[in-house]
XYZ file of C-alpha atoms in Angstrom:
267
model
C -42.515 41.491 -24.872
C -39.481 43.252 -26.431
C -39.538 46.661 -27.876
C -36.922 48.486 -29.430
C -36.688 52.114 -30.210
C -34.822 53.812 -32.859
C -33.233 57.528 -31.777
C -31.715 58.732 -34.983
C -29.377 61.542 -35.916
C -29.929 63.731 -38.713
C -27.258 64.342 -40.818
C -27.750 67.635 -43.186
C -25.402 66.527 -46.179
C -27.126 62.433 -46.469
C -29.007 61.618 -49.247
C -32.588 60.484 -48.920
C -31.148 57.245 -50.279
C -28.171 57.201 -48.076
C -30.844 57.962 -44.919
C -32.735 55.006 -46.149
C -30.102 52.174 -46.172
C -28.978 53.723 -42.615
C -32.317 53.721 -41.221
C -33.203 50.091 -42.590
C -30.407 48.798 -41.183
C -30.787 49.831 -37.957
C -34.215 48.401 -38.389
C -32.217 45.066 -39.114
C -30.583 45.265 -36.339
C -33.595 44.858 -33.901
C -34.507 41.603 -35.197
C -35.850 39.491 -32.485
C -37.984 42.382 -31.371
C -41.647 42.432 -30.999
C -41.750 45.680 -31.644
C -39.782 48.489 -33.664
C -40.815 52.260 -33.574
C -38.912 54.793 -35.355
C -39.021 58.828 -34.880
C -41.312 61.477 -36.165
C -40.645 62.404 -39.966
C -37.134 60.849 -39.856
C -37.388 59.963 -43.404
C -37.634 63.840 -44.174
C -34.136 64.225 -43.017
C -33.663 67.999 -42.394
C -36.893 69.044 -43.295
C -38.036 72.297 -45.595
C -41.461 73.435 -46.016
C -40.273 74.432 -49.128
C -39.686 71.342 -50.578
C -42.268 69.192 -48.462
C -44.095 67.900 -51.281
C -41.775 66.489 -52.882
C -41.246 64.072 -50.201
C -44.920 63.520 -49.577
C -46.080 59.737 -50.069
C -49.642 57.926 -50.024
C -49.557 55.314 -47.726
C -49.036 53.064 -50.838
C -46.086 54.795 -51.643
C -42.400 53.277 -51.754
C -42.013 54.299 -48.220
C -44.608 52.483 -46.313
C -43.997 49.769 -49.031
C -40.532 49.839 -47.662
C -41.361 49.767 -43.817
C -44.257 46.994 -44.313
C -41.915 44.475 -45.793
C -39.535 45.021 -43.238
C -41.716 44.468 -40.922
C -43.169 40.974 -42.945
C -39.351 39.728 -42.847
C -38.367 40.466 -39.286
C -41.903 39.321 -38.313
C -42.439 42.047 -36.159
C -44.454 44.881 -35.562
C -42.830 47.825 -36.737
C -44.308 51.751 -36.134
C -43.213 53.904 -39.192
C -43.141 56.783 -36.910
C -44.640 59.045 -38.723
C -44.223 60.270 -42.516
C -45.561 63.357 -45.206
C -48.716 61.756 -46.182
C -50.457 63.089 -49.147
C -54.497 62.705 -49.449
C -55.769 64.377 -52.232
C -54.556 68.238 -51.886
C -53.834 67.756 -48.402
C -50.554 67.083 -46.136
C -51.221 64.785 -43.229
C -48.222 63.791 -40.459
C -49.699 60.337 -40.309
C -48.291 57.597 -38.391
C -48.712 53.439 -39.394
C -48.524 50.574 -37.058
C -47.780 47.460 -39.371
C -48.258 44.193 -37.945
C -46.091 41.056 -38.029
C -47.416 40.333 -41.758
C -46.896 43.536 -43.071
C -50.372 44.512 -42.863
C -51.449 48.406 -41.918
C -53.238 47.427 -38.698
C -53.686 51.102 -37.261
C -52.874 54.625 -39.228
C -52.982 57.658 -37.097
C -53.273 61.744 -38.482
C -51.564 63.649 -35.971
C -54.819 65.842 -34.681
C -52.402 68.591 -32.603
C -50.041 70.782 -35.076
C -47.406 72.836 -33.405
C -48.501 76.432 -34.194
C -45.653 78.139 -31.882
C -42.961 78.547 -33.943
C -42.682 76.863 -37.802
C -45.361 76.094 -39.966
C -46.717 72.731 -39.307
C -50.060 73.648 -38.399
C -49.796 75.753 -41.894
C -48.615 73.183 -44.335
C -50.306 69.998 -42.388
C -54.244 69.279 -42.246
C -55.157 68.228 -38.742
C -56.324 64.676 -38.007
C -59.629 64.323 -36.508
C -59.734 60.580 -35.373
C -58.592 58.892 -31.919
C -56.836 55.538 -32.692
C -56.580 52.821 -30.619
C -55.143 49.476 -32.437
C -56.503 45.843 -30.651
C -53.508 44.156 -31.249
C -51.555 40.653 -29.867
C -49.109 42.857 -28.227
C -52.770 44.935 -26.355
C -54.361 47.804 -27.043
C -52.346 50.447 -28.382
C -53.010 54.054 -28.372
C -51.481 56.546 -31.364
C -49.840 60.162 -30.920
C -47.418 61.999 -32.167
C -45.017 64.191 -30.413
C -46.726 67.885 -29.658
C -50.151 65.769 -28.846
C -48.235 64.749 -25.609
C -49.076 68.288 -24.574
C -52.998 67.497 -24.257
C -53.805 64.896 -21.686
C -57.333 64.813 -23.017
C -56.560 62.660 -26.040
C -54.593 60.224 -23.998
C -57.480 59.987 -21.410
C -59.881 59.365 -24.215
C -57.605 56.617 -25.584
C -57.710 55.421 -22.226
C -60.897 55.205 -20.719
C -63.379 55.316 -24.239
C -61.126 52.766 -26.226
C -59.009 51.025 -23.490
C -55.556 51.897 -24.300
C -52.777 50.068 -22.474
C -49.534 51.077 -24.218
C -48.986 54.486 -26.117
C -46.451 55.409 -28.637
C -45.510 58.587 -29.283
C -42.531 59.452 -31.990
C -41.126 62.862 -31.873
C -39.191 65.460 -32.968
C -38.565 67.417 -29.705
C -35.806 69.793 -29.405
C -33.864 70.257 -26.310
C -34.880 73.865 -25.402
C -37.973 72.302 -24.253
C -36.071 69.241 -23.346
C -37.695 68.738 -19.907
C -40.811 69.378 -20.717
C -40.533 66.458 -23.676
C -39.511 63.738 -20.508
C -42.455 65.333 -17.841
C -44.709 64.750 -20.491
C -44.016 61.733 -21.234
C -43.819 60.361 -17.654
C -47.285 61.993 -16.755
C -49.262 60.838 -19.879
C -48.109 56.864 -19.058
C -48.544 57.280 -15.121
C -52.150 59.731 -15.132
C -53.354 56.525 -17.361
C -51.522 53.505 -15.726
C -50.328 52.975 -19.083
C -46.941 51.740 -20.697
C -45.663 54.805 -23.041
C -42.847 54.526 -25.305
C -41.385 57.954 -26.944
C -39.370 57.631 -29.825
C -37.171 60.858 -30.455
C -34.694 62.444 -33.070
C -31.143 63.345 -31.897
C -28.615 65.509 -32.550
C -28.078 69.138 -34.386
C -31.007 70.030 -36.539
C -30.870 73.208 -38.508
C -30.448 75.850 -35.544
C -31.817 73.520 -33.109
C -30.452 70.738 -31.062
C -33.053 67.828 -30.727
C -33.802 66.653 -27.169
C -33.306 62.490 -28.147
C -34.295 61.083 -24.221
C -36.475 58.384 -25.616
C -37.731 56.307 -23.035
C -39.976 53.446 -22.346
C -42.359 54.496 -19.533
C -43.826 51.829 -16.771
C -47.074 52.526 -15.953
C -45.963 54.681 -12.889
C -44.132 57.216 -15.484
C -40.624 55.658 -14.259
C -38.096 54.637 -16.944
C -38.015 50.565 -17.784
C -35.347 51.970 -20.322
C -34.163 55.293 -21.428
C -31.187 56.818 -23.369
C -29.712 60.363 -23.387
C -28.276 62.404 -26.820
C -26.650 60.014 -28.265
C -28.168 57.915 -32.016
C -28.752 54.346 -30.435
C -31.627 52.097 -30.247
C -33.101 51.661 -26.771
C -34.285 47.649 -25.976
C -36.890 47.378 -23.139
C -39.165 44.510 -22.120
C -42.402 44.542 -20.706
C -45.718 42.781 -19.864
C -49.302 43.826 -20.969
C -50.525 41.367 -18.162
C -48.726 43.401 -16.014
C -50.378 46.990 -16.908
C -53.821 45.169 -16.730
C -52.731 43.619 -13.085
C -51.386 46.941 -11.844
C -54.981 48.501 -13.100
C -56.443 45.470 -11.046
C -55.029 46.586 -8.026
C -54.687 49.753 -8.097
C -58.134 50.957 -9.876
C -58.159 54.955 -10.653
C -60.747 55.255 -13.293
C -63.329 53.884 -10.825
C -62.726 57.203 -8.720
C -62.907 59.772 -11.654
C -65.478 62.519 -11.247
C -66.715 64.733 -14.175
C -68.015 68.110 -12.991
C -70.139 69.841 -15.000
C -69.825 73.186 -15.245
C -71.675 75.107 -12.225
C -74.850 77.567 -12.171
C -73.737 80.619 -11.394
C -76.647 82.741 -9.379
C -77.900 85.800 -11.190
C -76.694 89.162 -9.272
C -79.764 91.588 -9.037
């Protein structure tokens, strides 16, 4: 299958309509791809937590309707990256995967919210469900950005739900760019999965986004990778190769989960 990852640069003076028009034109240029992936929270522009409620939408709002219609028009799976999703009085950092007919086939709410810097963990609510979608492309596990630091999520997606492909949209800055690249490679390698990581790039408030979007094979090696320019990455891979590799190198057969040891009491 052919996958296209859209690595976006945010422009601080760009209005919402201009941003949507620019991004949808980039999506159109991916015609012929089986899967198109966007970055995390790209629709928010230069995100301000003071105005986050102004851009929050339901999954049936104008933004996801636009992405759904584009998937149907291009006859491609489109992963929306993620968007600010209002459900009742709560906000979630949510990803939706649409199929070739524009149908919502998977919805994932970010489980691990970044609490070290910024206000993500204050403004958003934690998701609480692991999501793996069974599609014609293969079994696709969904994660978002900071989730990549938590190997347990990816191991559960693989061993309990059969994930073969991971999609990880991100808004990761260059101060920890090496960690971003390393974590994605390790998550692919340790789970014998193909991982598609689609990041923002360019200046973002006081930060520089890391770019480095990539499609990584089952050994964590890049099938294709970008640096820091705004660009569309194209790569081809086959889910049968993933299945063949897992059969030839059945590492999951050797997993041993040890119980907590019983400590002898001292007198």
